[in-house]
Amino acid sequence: MTIRAVVKGVGHYLPKRVVPNSEFEATLDTTDEWIKSRSGIERRCFAADDETTSILATHAAKAALANAGMEPDDIDAIIVATSTPDLTFPSVATMVQAQLGMTRGFAFDVQAVCAGFVFALTNANALILSGQAKRVLVIGAETFSRIMDWTDRSTCVLFGDGAGALVLEAETGSGTVSDRGILSADLNSDGRYREMLYVDGGVSTNGQSGKLRMQGNPLFRQAVEKLAATAETALEKIGLSGPDVDWIVPHQANLRIISATAARMNVPIERVVVTVQDHGNTSAASIPLALSVGVARGQIKQGDLLVAEAIGGGLAWGAVVLRW
Ligand code: UT7
């Protein structure tokens, strides 16, 4: 008997304010054409001033619970992947717990920047496999608009706000790759790449929340190489490879990275869920947003084999293989 962490519900939330590329032309030396051709991004959503990460996360969580047909108190644990928490502490996850009216279980945040959702899913899987929890709500939620330097055209046009959530539940499987649920994962980090993507503030450094700094071009090259490698490693662990996959659900940072990764894995772009044009880079929210939108579009269907892959600050990167 094999326990599997199976997806029972999915949902997302995007702030109402949609910002097209053209809006940046008024304040920055940039063009819609540059942003579109270099990143694939056409628009992104920005949270309202009173819309914090926990509020976005709670909307997404409610949508995922409704989709699963579950109540908040059916859940044993909440994990929120975020690098833009409402406060230094407590965790966004405990705020979501309270906002959902959940009176039991436990909640905590995971911080692996853009790879956060992959790390959170892997943690949720471990909780389920070890018997610590039967039902886990896994959320990716970010308000990266709060850490943008609006004078830096090389970063502020790339990021957006949003949240996505999954409900995972323990189910008995056969132990083969035909089981639904999380089948494999591969996690990596290398702190020597710290300067490539970081925020120049923090509690114990300068007491400020800071602004995002990125060496875009070197990071681009790392991303293309590491994303295909981690996705292939996760697949190899269960005897599969790129062509076996129904959908790649990538972190949505750049359409050129997404396409190059799919090409390296021998997966045609038609089998990749792409949302970067509408959401920009929403860091830890990008994969659950893409999962939810992919289902809503009718792309992802029950039984499909998915590989989700992401890289971000740290560097931290990884992949999860799951059957929907
Ligand atoms: O989520 C975590 C993972 N994140 C990523 O993986 C992001 C990785 N990096 C990227 O997506 C790309 O590197 C960018 C989209 C950030 C940039 O694309 P690029 O093809 O690597 O361009 P570049 O950085 O080499 O810059 C090319 C030129 C530069 O001008 P010069 O030095 O050639 O004169 C930049 O100053 O484009 C300039 N540039 C811009 N021009 C117009 C940078 N930002 C802009 C802009 N508008 N917004």
mmCIF file of N, CA, C and O in Angstrom, residues 21-36 38 44 152-154 156-157:
data_model
loop_
_atom_site.group_PDB
_atom_site.id
_atom_site.type_symbol
_atom_site.label_atom_id
_atom_site.label_comp_id
_atom_site.label_asym_id
_atom_site.label_seq_id
_atom_site.Cartn_x
_atom_site.Cartn_y
_atom_site.Cartn_z
ATOM 1 N N ASN A 21 1.596 46.716 -20.368
ATOM 2 C CA ASN A 21 2.973 47.215 -20.534
ATOM 3 C C ASN A 21 3.004 48.700 -20.850
ATOM 4 O O ASN A 21 3.902 49.423 -20.402
ATOM 5 N N SER A 22 2.029 49.136 -21.645
ATOM 6 C CA SER A 22 2.049 50.538 -22.116
ATOM 7 C C SER A 22 2.053 51.530 -20.957
ATOM 8 O O SER A 22 2.548 52.643 -21.100
ATOM 9 N N GLU A 23 1.526 51.109 -19.790
ATOM 10 C CA GLU A 23 1.504 52.024 -18.639
ATOM 11 C C GLU A 23 2.909 52.429 -18.199
ATOM 12 O O GLU A 23 3.101 53.516 -17.648
ATOM 13 N N PHE A 24 3.907 51.556 -18.425
ATOM 14 C CA PHE A 24 5.279 51.865 -18.001
ATOM 15 C C PHE A 24 5.958 52.864 -18.943
ATOM 16 O O PHE A 24 6.959 53.482 -18.589
ATOM 17 N N GLU A 25 5.406 52.997 -20.172
ATOM 18 C CA GLU A 25 6.047 53.878 -21.159
ATOM 19 C C GLU A 25 6.035 55.333 -20.704
ATOM 20 O O GLU A 25 6.892 56.122 -21.095
ATOM 21 N N ALA A 26 5.067 55.678 -19.841
ATOM 22 C CA ALA A 26 4.945 57.070 -19.379
ATOM 23 C C ALA A 26 6.046 57.450 -18.398
ATOM 24 O O ALA A 26 6.453 58.614 -18.337
ATOM 25 N N THR A 27 6.553 56.478 -17.616
ATOM 26 C CA THR A 27 7.490 56.818 -16.539
ATOM 27 C C THR A 27 8.893 56.247 -16.734
ATOM 28 O O THR A 27 9.821 56.639 -16.034
ATOM 29 N N LEU A 28 9.054 55.312 -17.688
ATOM 30 C CA LEU A 28 10.349 54.647 -17.853
ATOM 31 C C LEU A 28 10.776 54.675 -19.316
ATOM 32 O O LEU A 28 9.919 54.751 -20.210
ATOM 33 N N ASP A 29 12.088 54.543 -19.553
ATOM 34 C CA ASP A 29 12.598 54.437 -20.910
ATOM 35 C C ASP A 29 12.426 52.979 -21.362
ATOM 36 O O ASP A 29 13.375 52.186 -21.343
ATOM 37 N N THR A 30 11.180 52.627 -21.679
ATOM 38 C CA THR A 30 10.873 51.253 -22.091
ATOM 39 C C THR A 30 9.708 51.279 -23.074
ATOM 40 O O THR A 30 9.067 52.332 -23.252
ATOM 41 N N THR A 31 9.447 50.131 -23.704
ATOM 42 C CA THR A 31 8.328 50.038 -24.642
ATOM 43 C C THR A 31 7.595 48.715 -24.433
ATOM 44 O O THR A 31 8.185 47.732 -23.957
ATOM 45 N N ASP A 32 6.339 48.721 -24.821
ATOM 46 C CA ASP A 32 5.543 47.491 -24.808
ATOM 47 C C ASP A 32 6.281 46.425 -25.626
ATOM 48 O O ASP A 32 6.385 45.266 -25.215
ATOM 49 N N GLU A 33 6.823 46.843 -26.774
ATOM 50 C CA GLU A 33 7.512 45.925 -27.679
ATOM 51 C C GLU A 33 8.716 45.265 -26.997
ATOM 52 O O GLU A 33 8.914 44.060 -27.107
ATOM 53 N N TRP A 34 9.536 46.055 -26.256
ATOM 54 C CA TRP A 34 10.711 45.482 -25.577
ATOM 55 C C TRP A 34 10.257 44.462 -24.543
ATOM 56 O O TRP A 34 10.771 43.342 -24.489
ATOM 57 N N ILE A 35 9.298 44.841 -23.721
ATOM 58 C CA ILE A 35 8.870 43.949 -22.631
ATOM 59 C C ILE A 35 8.310 42.650 -23.217
ATOM 60 O O ILE A 35 8.661 41.545 -22.773
ATOM 61 N N LYS A 36 7.454 42.788 -24.256
ATOM 62 C CA LYS A 36 6.841 41.610 -24.870
ATOM 63 C C LYS A 36 7.891 40.700 -25.524
ATOM 64 O O LYS A 36 7.890 39.492 -25.329
ATOM 65 N N ARG A 38 11.218 40.533 -25.048
ATOM 66 C CA ARG A 38 12.283 39.983 -24.186
ATOM 67 C C ARG A 38 11.743 39.046 -23.116
ATOM 68 O O ARG A 38 12.479 38.216 -22.595
ATOM 69 N N ARG A 44 0.083 42.548 -16.167
ATOM 70 C CA ARG A 44 0.202 41.912 -14.867
ATOM 71 C C ARG A 44 -0.810 42.571 -13.958
ATOM 72 O O ARG A 44 -1.357 43.633 -14.297
ATOM 73 N N ASP A 152 13.793 51.218 -11.785
ATOM 74 C CA ASP A 152 14.654 50.211 -12.413
ATOM 75 C C ASP A 152 13.876 49.459 -13.495
ATOM 76 O O ASP A 152 13.151 48.500 -13.196
ATOM 77 N N ARG A 153 14.048 49.890 -14.743
ATOM 78 C CA ARG A 153 13.261 49.307 -15.837
ATOM 79 C C ARG A 153 13.585 47.834 -16.072
ATOM 80 O O ARG A 153 12.808 47.117 -16.696
ATOM 81 N N SER A 154 14.772 47.395 -15.596
ATOM 82 C CA SER A 154 15.162 46.009 -15.867
ATOM 83 C C SER A 154 14.464 45.013 -14.932
ATOM 84 O O SER A 154 14.570 43.805 -15.126
ATOM 85 N N CYS A 156 11.219 46.214 -12.745
ATOM 86 C CA CYS A 156 9.843 46.525 -12.307
ATOM 87 C C CYS A 156 8.781 46.204 -13.346
ATOM 88 O O CYS A 156 7.603 46.100 -13.000
ATOM 89 N N VAL A 157 9.198 45.996 -14.603
ATOM 90 C CA VAL A 157 8.211 45.648 -15.642
ATOM 91 C C VAL A 157 7.913 44.142 -15.670
ATOM 92 O O VAL A 157 7.049 43.697 -16.423
#
